[in-house]
Short mmCIF file of C-alpha atoms and ligand atoms in Angstrom, two decimals:
data_model
loop_
_atom_site.label_atom_id
_atom_site.label_comp_id
_atom_site.label_asym_id
_atom_site.label_seq_id
_atom_site.Cartn_x
_atom_site.Cartn_y
_atom_site.Cartn_z
CA UNK A 1 101.14 154.56 -26.81
CA UNK A 2 102.64 154.04 -30.20
CA UNK A 3 100.00 152.00 -31.38
CA UNK A 4 97.11 154.75 -30.93
CA UNK A 5 97.28 155.42 -34.72
CA UNK A 6 96.56 151.95 -35.64
CA UNK A 7 94.58 150.96 -32.57
CA UNK A 8 94.17 147.47 -31.30
CA UNK A 9 90.37 147.86 -31.33
CA UNK A 10 90.28 148.66 -35.10
CA UNK A 11 92.50 145.84 -36.04
CA UNK A 12 90.63 143.49 -33.57
CA UNK A 13 87.21 144.42 -34.87
CA UNK A 14 88.33 144.94 -38.57
CA UNK A 15 86.77 148.14 -38.81
CA UNK A 16 89.57 150.26 -40.11
CA UNK A 17 88.38 152.52 -42.98
CA UNK A 18 88.24 150.41 -45.95
CA UNK A 19 88.38 147.35 -44.51
CA UNK A 20 84.60 146.67 -44.32
CA UNK A 21 81.83 147.75 -46.42
CA UNK A 22 79.12 150.32 -45.07
CA UNK A 23 76.67 148.50 -42.57
CA UNK A 24 73.83 146.60 -44.24
CA UNK A 25 70.31 147.77 -43.63
CA UNK A 26 69.83 144.92 -41.17
CA UNK A 27 73.02 146.13 -39.29
CA UNK A 28 72.07 149.69 -39.21
CA UNK A 29 69.26 148.97 -36.83
CA UNK A 30 71.55 147.05 -34.48
CA UNK A 31 72.86 148.61 -31.17
CA UNK A 32 75.89 150.88 -31.64
CA UNK A 33 78.64 149.69 -29.30
CA UNK A 34 81.75 151.52 -28.56
CA UNK A 35 84.90 149.33 -27.61
CA UNK A 36 87.55 151.31 -25.62
CA UNK A 37 90.88 149.27 -25.63
CA UNK A 38 93.41 149.52 -22.93
CA UNK A 39 95.68 146.70 -23.51
CA UNK A 40 96.08 143.40 -21.44
CA UNK A 41 96.26 139.58 -22.42
CA UNK A 42 93.16 140.19 -24.61
CA UNK A 43 95.54 142.35 -26.68
CA UNK A 44 98.38 139.89 -26.88
CA UNK A 45 99.36 137.86 -29.90
CA UNK A 46 102.33 135.65 -29.61
CA UNK A 47 104.55 137.58 -27.03
CA UNK A 48 103.91 139.09 -23.71
CA UNK A 49 103.44 142.57 -25.03
CA UNK A 50 100.06 143.89 -25.56
CA UNK A 51 100.05 144.71 -29.26
CA UNK A 52 97.65 144.72 -32.35
CA UNK A 53 95.82 141.54 -32.51
CA UNK A 54 96.64 139.06 -35.42
CA UNK A 55 94.41 137.98 -38.07
CA UNK A 56 93.50 134.78 -36.32
CA UNK A 57 91.65 136.80 -33.64
CA UNK A 58 90.10 139.12 -36.29
CA UNK A 59 88.93 136.03 -38.03
CA UNK A 60 87.52 134.54 -34.81
CA UNK A 61 85.06 137.27 -34.07
CA UNK A 62 82.94 138.04 -37.39
CA UNK A 63 80.04 137.21 -34.93
CA UNK A 64 80.40 140.71 -33.53
CA UNK A 65 78.63 142.27 -36.60
CA UNK A 66 75.72 140.08 -36.12
CA UNK A 67 75.18 141.52 -32.44
CA UNK A 68 75.98 145.30 -32.99
CA UNK A 69 77.48 147.95 -34.98
CA UNK A 70 80.78 148.16 -33.27
CA UNK A 71 83.49 150.93 -33.22
CA UNK A 72 86.65 151.00 -31.49
CA UNK A 73 89.12 153.36 -29.92
CA UNK A 74 92.52 152.84 -28.22
CA UNK A 75 92.60 154.59 -24.69
CA UNK A 76 95.81 152.93 -23.55
CA UNK A 77 97.88 149.99 -24.53
CA UNK A 78 99.38 148.52 -21.26
CA UNK A 79 99.44 145.46 -19.20
CA UNK A 80 96.95 146.16 -16.34
CA UNK A 81 99.36 146.36 -13.55
CA UNK A 82 100.47 149.54 -15.29
CA UNK A 83 96.98 151.08 -15.35
CA UNK A 84 97.33 154.41 -13.66
CA UNK A 85 94.65 156.89 -12.17
CA UNK A 86 95.39 159.13 -14.99
CA UNK A 87 94.25 156.40 -17.45
CA UNK A 88 91.02 155.83 -15.25
CA UNK A 89 90.12 159.56 -15.65
CA UNK A 90 90.64 159.45 -19.08
CA UNK A 91 88.58 156.28 -19.62
CA UNK A 92 85.74 157.69 -17.55
CA UNK A 93 85.64 161.04 -19.20
CA UNK A 94 85.49 159.36 -22.72
CA UNK A 95 82.79 156.93 -21.43
CA UNK A 96 80.71 159.64 -20.09
CA UNK A 97 80.99 161.69 -23.21
CA UNK A 98 80.27 158.73 -25.60
CA UNK A 99 77.26 157.59 -23.61
CA UNK A 100 75.95 161.24 -23.53
CA UNK A 101 75.56 160.97 -27.15
CA UNK A 102 72.70 159.51 -28.97
CA UNK A 103 75.14 157.62 -31.29
CA UNK A 104 76.23 155.05 -28.65
CA UNK A 105 74.05 152.43 -26.96
CA UNK A 106 76.76 150.70 -24.80
CA UNK A 107 80.35 150.70 -24.10
CA UNK A 108 82.81 147.57 -23.80
CA UNK A 109 86.25 148.13 -22.26
CA UNK A 110 88.93 145.68 -22.83
CA UNK A 111 91.47 145.53 -20.07
CA UNK A 112 94.19 143.18 -18.56
CA UNK A 113 92.75 140.93 -15.80
CA UNK A 114 95.15 141.69 -13.09
CA UNK A 115 93.61 145.07 -12.10
CA UNK A 116 90.31 144.71 -13.98
CA UNK A 117 88.30 144.74 -10.71
CA UNK A 118 89.79 148.07 -9.74
CA UNK A 119 89.08 149.82 -13.04
CA UNK A 120 85.62 148.45 -13.18
CA UNK A 121 84.64 149.47 -9.50
CA UNK A 122 86.10 153.00 -10.31
CA UNK A 123 83.85 153.27 -13.37
CA UNK A 124 80.91 151.88 -11.47
CA UNK A 125 81.23 154.85 -9.10
CA UNK A 126 81.85 157.54 -11.86
CA UNK A 127 79.93 156.72 -15.11
CA UNK A 128 77.10 159.08 -15.23
CA UNK A 129 74.66 157.10 -17.41
CA UNK A 130 72.39 154.00 -17.36
CA UNK A 131 73.42 152.58 -20.61
CA UNK A 132 75.60 149.40 -20.23
CA UNK A 133 79.30 149.50 -19.52
CA UNK A 134 80.98 146.16 -19.67
CA UNK A 135 84.75 145.54 -18.79
CA UNK A 136 86.08 142.35 -20.39
CA UNK A 137 89.52 140.73 -20.47
CA UNK A 138 90.92 137.17 -21.25
CA UNK A 139 93.19 134.76 -19.60
CA UNK A 140 94.88 133.67 -22.64
CA UNK A 141 96.44 135.42 -25.52
CA UNK A 142 95.06 135.07 -29.02
CA UNK A 143 97.70 132.39 -30.06
CA UNK A 144 97.01 130.07 -27.18
CA UNK A 145 95.33 126.86 -28.38
CA UNK A 146 92.19 127.77 -26.32
CA UNK A 147 92.20 131.58 -26.35
CA UNK A 148 89.27 132.94 -24.57
CA UNK A 149 89.34 136.50 -25.79
CA UNK A 150 87.16 136.15 -28.86
CA UNK A 151 84.49 134.39 -26.91
CA UNK A 152 84.65 136.94 -24.00
CA UNK A 153 84.54 139.88 -26.38
CA UNK A 154 81.45 138.55 -28.12
CA UNK A 155 79.77 138.13 -24.63
CA UNK A 156 80.81 141.63 -23.61
CA UNK A 157 79.14 143.09 -26.85
CA UNK A 158 76.14 140.83 -26.30
CA UNK A 159 75.74 142.28 -22.88
CA UNK A 160 76.38 145.80 -23.84
CA UNK A 161 73.83 145.57 -26.47
CA UNK A 162 71.24 144.06 -24.24
CA UNK A 163 68.41 146.32 -22.74
CA UNK A 164 68.39 144.00 -19.74
CA UNK A 165 71.94 145.24 -18.78
CA UNK A 166 70.88 148.89 -18.40
CA UNK A 167 70.78 150.32 -15.05
CA UNK A 168 72.89 147.45 -13.40
CA UNK A 169 76.04 149.48 -13.02
CA UNK A 170 79.22 148.58 -14.63
CA UNK A 171 79.45 145.00 -15.31
CA UNK A 172 82.39 142.44 -16.00
CA UNK A 173 82.40 139.41 -18.03
CA UNK A 174 84.81 136.46 -18.64
CA UNK A 175 83.94 132.85 -18.86
CA UNK A 176 80.20 133.43 -19.70
CA UNK A 177 79.45 135.01 -16.44
CA UNK A 178 77.99 138.66 -15.88
CA UNK A 179 79.50 140.02 -12.44
CA UNK A 180 78.84 143.34 -10.68
CA UNK A 181 82.02 145.56 -10.80
CA UNK A 182 81.59 146.22 -7.04
CA UNK A 183 81.62 142.53 -6.01
CA UNK A 184 83.85 140.80 -8.45
CA UNK A 185 87.37 139.68 -7.88
CA UNK A 186 90.08 137.81 -9.57
CA UNK A 187 90.37 134.51 -7.42
CA UNK A 188 92.90 132.43 -9.29
CA UNK A 189 96.15 133.38 -11.01
CA UNK A 190 95.72 131.44 -14.24
CA UNK A 191 92.33 129.65 -14.59
CA UNK A 192 89.66 130.65 -17.11
CA UNK A 193 87.10 130.52 -14.23
CA UNK A 194 88.84 133.23 -12.08
CA UNK A 195 86.41 136.03 -11.91
CA UNK A 196 83.85 135.48 -9.08
CA UNK A 197 81.84 137.53 -6.66
CA UNK A 198 82.63 135.49 -3.57
CA UNK A 199 80.02 137.01 -1.24
CA UNK A 200 76.97 137.69 -3.39
CA UNK A 201 77.52 135.59 -6.63
CA UNK A 202 77.23 136.65 -10.34
CA UNK A 203 74.47 138.69 -11.59
CA UNK A 204 73.72 136.45 -14.56
CA UNK A 205 75.25 134.21 -17.33
CA UNK A 206 75.52 134.39 -21.04
CA UNK A 207 74.28 131.13 -22.62
CA UNK A 208 73.97 130.33 -26.33
CA UNK A 209 74.98 134.06 -26.76
CA UNK A 210 72.09 135.32 -24.76
CA UNK A 211 72.78 137.31 -21.73
CA UNK A 212 70.38 136.66 -18.72
CA UNK A 213 70.24 138.33 -15.36
CA UNK A 214 69.11 136.59 -12.28
CA UNK A 215 69.71 139.57 -9.69
CA UNK A 216 70.57 143.05 -9.72
CA UNK A 217 73.25 145.19 -8.17
CA UNK A 218 71.65 146.95 -5.24
CA UNK A 219 74.40 149.24 -3.82
CA UNK A 220 74.47 152.78 -5.41
CA UNK A 221 76.29 153.09 -8.51
CA UNK A 222 76.72 155.24 -11.72
CA UNK A 223 74.02 157.95 -11.86
CA UNK A 224 73.29 157.47 -8.15
CA UNK A 225 76.69 158.49 -6.83
CA UNK A 226 77.96 161.77 -5.55
CA UNK A 227 81.32 161.41 -7.50
CA UNK A 228 82.09 163.51 -10.70
CA UNK A 229 85.26 163.17 -12.67
CA UNK A 230 84.58 165.94 -15.07
CA UNK A 231 86.75 168.43 -13.39
CA UNK A 232 89.41 166.09 -11.93
CA UNK A 233 93.10 165.83 -13.30
CA UNK A 234 94.38 163.67 -10.63
CA UNK A 235 93.34 161.37 -7.58
CA UNK A 236 94.34 161.54 -3.99
CA UNK A 237 97.18 159.09 -3.03
CA UNK A 238 95.91 156.37 -1.02
CA UNK A 239 97.96 153.40 0.23
CA UNK A 240 97.17 149.69 1.20
CA UNK A 241 99.26 148.27 4.15
CA UNK A 242 99.09 144.63 4.72
CA UNK A 243 98.99 142.75 8.16
CA UNK A 244 100.80 139.44 9.05
CA UNK A 245 102.19 137.69 12.20
CA UNK A 246 104.80 139.84 13.83
CA UNK A 247 104.00 143.04 11.79
CA UNK A 248 105.13 146.26 13.23
CA UNK A 249 104.19 149.97 12.50
CA UNK A 250 106.87 150.77 9.89
CA UNK A 251 104.95 150.21 6.70
CA UNK A 252 101.89 152.05 8.10
CA UNK A 253 104.04 154.99 9.22
CA UNK A 254 106.05 155.01 5.91
CA UNK A 255 102.73 155.32 3.98
CA UNK A 256 101.63 158.37 6.24
CA UNK A 257 105.11 160.01 5.70
CA UNK A 258 104.70 159.37 1.96
CA UNK A 259 101.76 161.73 2.21
CA UNK A 260 99.14 159.36 1.74
CA UNK A 261 95.75 160.88 2.42
CA UNK A 262 94.34 157.59 3.05
CA UNK A 263 95.48 154.18 4.27
CA UNK A 264 93.61 150.93 3.71
CA UNK A 265 94.67 148.52 6.36
CA UNK A 266 94.39 144.85 5.01
CA UNK A 267 93.81 143.50 8.28
CA UNK A 268 93.50 139.83 9.35
CA UNK A 269 89.98 138.08 10.01
CA UNK A 270 87.34 140.92 10.71
CA UNK A 271 89.75 143.64 9.71
CA UNK A 272 91.87 143.45 12.82
CA UNK A 273 94.73 145.98 13.40
CA UNK A 274 97.25 144.41 15.83
CA UNK A 275 98.25 146.39 18.86
CA UNK A 276 101.70 147.21 17.41
CA UNK A 277 99.99 149.15 14.56
CA UNK A 278 96.88 150.77 16.53
CA UNK A 279 98.88 153.75 17.78
CA UNK A 280 100.06 154.69 14.30
CA UNK A 281 96.49 154.19 12.88
CA UNK A 282 94.86 156.10 15.62
CA UNK A 283 97.45 159.24 15.38
CA UNK A 284 97.19 159.09 11.52
CA UNK A 285 93.42 159.13 11.67
CA UNK A 286 93.67 161.98 14.12
CA UNK A 287 95.85 163.92 11.73
CA UNK A 288 93.10 163.72 9.09
CA UNK A 289 94.43 160.77 7.23
CA UNK A 290 91.36 158.51 6.38
CA UNK A 291 92.22 155.02 7.80
CA UNK A 292 89.92 152.14 6.67
CA UNK A 293 89.78 148.61 8.34
CA UNK A 294 89.48 146.21 5.36
CA UNK A 295 90.41 142.47 5.44
CA UNK A 296 93.10 140.25 3.83
CA UNK A 297 90.42 137.45 4.03
CA UNK A 298 88.62 137.03 0.59
CA UNK A 299 85.17 137.35 1.60
CA UNK A 300 82.81 138.80 4.37
CA UNK A 301 81.97 142.02 5.80
CA UNK A 302 84.22 143.96 8.17
CA UNK A 303 81.80 144.85 10.86
CA UNK A 304 82.02 148.34 12.44
CA UNK A 305 82.82 148.23 16.03
CA UNK A 306 83.36 144.43 15.79
CA UNK A 307 86.99 143.84 16.56
CA UNK A 308 87.65 147.48 17.66
CA UNK A 309 85.96 150.68 18.74
CA UNK A 310 86.13 152.45 15.45
CA UNK A 311 84.79 155.74 16.99
CA UNK A 312 87.93 155.65 19.50
CA UNK A 313 90.39 154.66 16.77
CA UNK A 314 89.13 157.12 14.20
CA UNK A 315 88.63 154.20 11.74
CA UNK A 316 86.22 153.46 8.92
CA UNK A 317 85.16 150.07 8.15
CA UNK A 318 85.31 148.67 4.58
CA UNK A 319 82.02 146.61 4.61
CA UNK A 320 82.38 144.00 2.19
CA UNK A 321 84.92 145.81 -0.20
CA UNK A 322 88.22 144.09 -0.52
CA UNK A 323 91.36 146.19 0.13
CA UNK A 324 91.93 147.22 -3.42
CA UNK A 325 88.31 148.05 -3.92
CA UNK A 326 88.20 150.04 -0.61
CA UNK A 327 91.24 152.10 -1.82
CA UNK A 328 89.25 153.03 -4.99
CA UNK A 329 86.24 154.30 -2.86
CA UNK A 330 88.75 156.17 -0.47
CA UNK A 331 90.38 157.88 -3.60
CA UNK A 332 87.04 159.06 -4.80
CA UNK A 333 85.78 159.83 -1.35
CA UNK A 334 88.69 162.07 -0.74
CA UNK A 335 87.59 164.28 -3.55
CA UNK A 336 84.65 165.32 -1.42
CA UNK A 337 85.79 165.04 2.35
CA UNK A 338 88.26 163.51 4.64
CA UNK A 339 85.79 163.10 7.48
CA UNK A 340 85.66 159.72 8.92
CA UNK A 341 81.86 159.75 9.44
CA UNK A 342 81.23 160.85 6.04
CA UNK A 343 83.51 158.31 4.72
CA UNK A 344 81.75 155.54 6.66
CA UNK A 345 78.34 156.90 5.23
CA UNK A 346 80.10 156.10 1.70
CA UNK A 347 81.06 152.76 2.52
CA UNK A 348 77.65 151.93 3.95
CA UNK A 349 76.10 153.14 0.73
CA UNK A 350 78.40 152.04 -2.14
N1 LIG B 401 99.15 140.75 -16.89
C1 LIG B 401 97.94 140.77 -17.70
C2 LIG B 401 97.23 142.01 -17.41
O1 LIG B 401 96.60 141.99 -16.49
C3 LIG B 401 97.11 139.55 -17.42
C4 LIG B 401 95.79 139.50 -18.25
O2 LIG B 401 95.47 140.50 -18.93
O3 LIG B 401 95.12 138.52 -17.97
O4 LIG B 401 97.20 143.05 -18.04
#
């Protein structure tokens, strides 16, 4: 992370020492928002590398100071396929520390869009504060003719500065939408309108710079979860195994051999596990591996005892969490228990 010293965030927001005068009186009364930068396309200039943002983007976001007093820190500088659990833990601990202080009213996390939904859901389960946390990315780099980073960042700061955002769990914004971290997923490889919550819809919108909420997240999150990262230095290994016509048990068995403590099976339809894999799944579950039936279908709830007798197989069902989100919950669940019944309780609750 050779950029830590100079920080993307500081360059992005033009807040490096000496670059800006002290806040005016009007600004001093504005909410204090901490931006934690992790890399991704929102940090790209003219190459594929996440690096310091150029003057063009800095010049494009002077509006931020009308919304909030913004400070920035670099937590990582990676493309989001390279986000690792170690970065999640660092990020979550920094957020909890910052929000516990009276000097920070909300946090914005800048992140690559590929795995943004996973980081957002992880934070949704481990942030221990009601203050807003908003995860934001961009689909286009700052040198693209229609860069979306500046507008998305302005929206993110507006949401984090909004009292209405408190208590809604971790939020995600791109393309003027406000989405719940639990429900949102990237639905299109390149479109600006890619972040959607297929089952339940967005929580709100940002229009004319004003965030408005139309519904609230009702599954437990943040202060109402049982998870605590304070003493964690690593997370349990959990694999995802994908189903398809003609699949055999090899990939499942390999996951168990590689010492995964949990396996999320991205089954077909309503979370089906084909006969060829059921034996491996049942014996893994019997051996104490948490086996979760999720679906490769992008929407809907995997019903307990729907396609299979889950008690007999020893499996847990993922509710409406997609496989990558189910994996996040299993990783955290395993910090408490590997009991299938307890794990099912968590899937029914979070
Ligand atoms: N590859 C990038 C990432 O996820 C894509 C993006 O940020 O939009 O970091």
